[in-house]
Amino acid sequence: MSGTFVGMPAFPQAAREAVGNTTLRGNLRHATHTIRDKRARAVAELEDWAALREAGKQIKDHTLRHLDRYLVQVEEAVTAAGGTVHWAADADEANEIVARLVQETGESEVVKVKSMATQEIALNEALEARGIHAYETDLAELIVQLGKDRPSHILVPAIHRNRGEIRDIFRSEMSEWGRPAPEGLTDTPAELAEAARLHLREKFLRARVGISGANFVVAETGTLVVVESEGNGRMCLTLPETLISVVGIEKIVPRWQDLEVFLQTLPRSSTAERMNPYTSMWTGTTDEDGPRTFHLVLLDNGRTDTLADEVGRQALRCIRCSACLNVCPVYERAGGHAYGSVYPGPIGAILSPQLRGTGSEIDASLPYASSLCGACYEVCPVAIDIPEVLVHLRERVVQGGPAVRGGNRVVLKPAKGHAAERAAMRAAQWAFTHPGALRTGQRLASRTRRLHPRTLPGPGRAWSGSRDLPAVPAEPFRDWWQRTHGGKGGAK
Ligand code: SF4
């Protein structure tokens, strides 16, 4: 059973601990720099990358604008193809549905394809509480699960582990879950992969229920798409008799033709591959081929709240490639656990506070977990302007206080700890709406500038202790403009 993120402290506290861990910093630096350089080369091969990026953005925006229509189309198409569609408003509902479906099969074990949606709703823990064991079959997810750990990266959940640590986890934990690690296992990649393959093989052959997410759902045919690199997904999607797929409602694309864009941008952005090794697609059930029973659980869990926010909704374009994590200087140093969510890094900083609301310390702190350098926006294959959303969410936190998600609305609660910032904003608002007072204040500040302290008193002391306060000019801009332009065109 993996650990959960429940009760995580605010980002600065969690990040401080992570920054002090030199092994973690070394693992992350090595891994993120390797992936980001490979991605840059893979993207540079395509002359039409900018056009593909814009097409991906347009397809996703169009789908989100007409999501109500496409969701109905998905339900009709999946049902017509022999599948059953279930609607889940939140995590509890989704977990209830999946647990009931597994119990109806009489099974107490399931195999899982790597899935962010099921991690988001803590499905493994919910199933475990009902006596059902879920086995992760993606190599990195297996490492996280065996190590009773938490994922720290979207694509490489065990990115914080080095080979030696993985060998130790396999040696000590595999026997508790099934086939033990081979005698004398070393930390070479080939041996570690073989140990995982042997351990998982017996699970694939025994399992009668598979659980997956999906990268895309094609509305016109009700086809689900999973892209992966290891082949474990293909095994989970084809061998069990029952397949249950839990998919966020934002994963829909209208047409097969739209996959032409995403099946180019996703592998290059995530694993720096021209195309990913395994692309599995299935439509309902097919006689004599694959699972006999197929269930699709469509998950909301805060997505319609997010959709209602004009600025924040662009986060729903995300195709979970993780390129933004690999270029983020904050992620590189703080690591994924500090974000307190299965969605770490820049995308997590804008997605978690929208999906969960900003009611907890960690969610209210996430919009500040960025230097706003913009590297995330530059690499995003669907052009999500993450810095814009971060600033927007900071405004929400400061003005409204922590928000708690509730049904389809956002409930605002008074904030603790942001009182000084709110008071400063209110003072600034008053000054900018009283131009006469602002002018008098600016002139007074210019005339007394030699008397100004070089550090701030009280709570501002720590901030100014490591920064130079900007010098006040001898003449306010408005007076300079009046003197040099004779009052024409603006500054009054
Ligand atoms: S926000 Fe963009 S770059 Fe980051 S994971 Fe999502 S699609 Fe990839």
PDB file of C-alpha atoms in Angstrom, residues 1-5 124-125 128 136 140-151 157-158 160-161 165 168-177 337:
ATOM      1  CA  MET A   1       0.000   0.000   0.000  1.00  0.00           C
ATOM      2  CA  SER A   2       1.423   3.383  -0.975  1.00  0.00           C
ATOM      3  CA  GLY A   3       1.379   6.294   1.429  1.00  0.00           C
ATOM      4  CA  THR A   4      -1.167   9.052   0.842  1.00  0.00           C
ATOM      5  CA  PHE A   5      -0.818  12.815   0.749  1.00  0.00           C
ATOM      6  CA  ASN A 124      -5.877   1.489  -3.979  1.00  0.00           C
ATOM      7  CA  GLU A 125      -6.447   2.539  -0.377  1.00  0.00           C
ATOM      8  CA  GLU A 128      -7.698  -2.252   0.415  1.00  0.00           C
ATOM      9  CA  GLU A 136       0.500  -1.744  -9.642  1.00  0.00           C
ATOM     10  CA  ALA A 140       7.948   2.903 -11.298  1.00  0.00           C
ATOM     11  CA  GLU A 141       4.538   2.481  -9.678  1.00  0.00           C
ATOM     12  CA  LEU A 142       5.612  -0.966  -8.490  1.00  0.00           C
ATOM     13  CA  ILE A 143       8.696   0.564  -6.855  1.00  0.00           C
ATOM     14  CA  VAL A 144       6.516   3.176  -5.141  1.00  0.00           C
ATOM     15  CA  GLN A 145       4.009   0.560  -3.983  1.00  0.00           C
ATOM     16  CA  LEU A 146       6.596  -1.929  -2.706  1.00  0.00           C
ATOM     17  CA  GLY A 147       8.462   0.883  -0.938  1.00  0.00           C
ATOM     18  CA  LYS A 148       5.222   2.081   0.776  1.00  0.00           C
ATOM     19  CA  ASP A 149       6.139   5.407  -0.735  1.00  0.00           C
ATOM     20  CA  ARG A 150       4.342   8.241  -2.532  1.00  0.00           C
ATOM     21  CA  PRO A 151       4.736   9.120  -6.231  1.00  0.00           C
ATOM     22  CA  PRO A 157       6.717   8.258  -9.982  1.00  0.00           C
ATOM     23  CA  ALA A 158       9.916   6.837  -8.438  1.00  0.00           C
ATOM     24  CA  HIS A 160      13.406  10.289  -6.362  1.00  0.00           C
ATOM     25  CA  ARG A 161      14.902   6.782  -6.045  1.00  0.00           C
ATOM     26  CA  GLU A 165      17.532   2.099  -3.375  1.00  0.00           C
ATOM     27  CA  ASP A 168      17.079  -2.756  -1.718  1.00  0.00           C
ATOM     28  CA  ILE A 169      13.286  -2.313  -1.994  1.00  0.00           C
ATOM     29  CA  PHE A 170      12.986  -5.295  -4.352  1.00  0.00           C
ATOM     30  CA  ARG A 171      15.133  -7.488  -2.110  1.00  0.00           C
ATOM     31  CA  SER A 172      13.235  -6.693   1.065  1.00  0.00           C
ATOM     32  CA  GLU A 173       9.648  -6.280  -0.166  1.00  0.00           C
ATOM     33  CA  MET A 174       8.916  -8.431  -3.215  1.00  0.00           C
ATOM     34  CA  SER A 175       8.531 -11.639  -1.226  1.00  0.00           C
ATOM     35  CA  GLU A 176       5.721 -10.096   0.823  1.00  0.00           C
ATOM     36  CA  TRP A 177       3.671  -9.478  -2.312  1.00  0.00           C
ATOM     37  CA  HIS A 337       6.351  15.112  -2.463  1.00  0.00           C
TER      38      HIS A 337
END
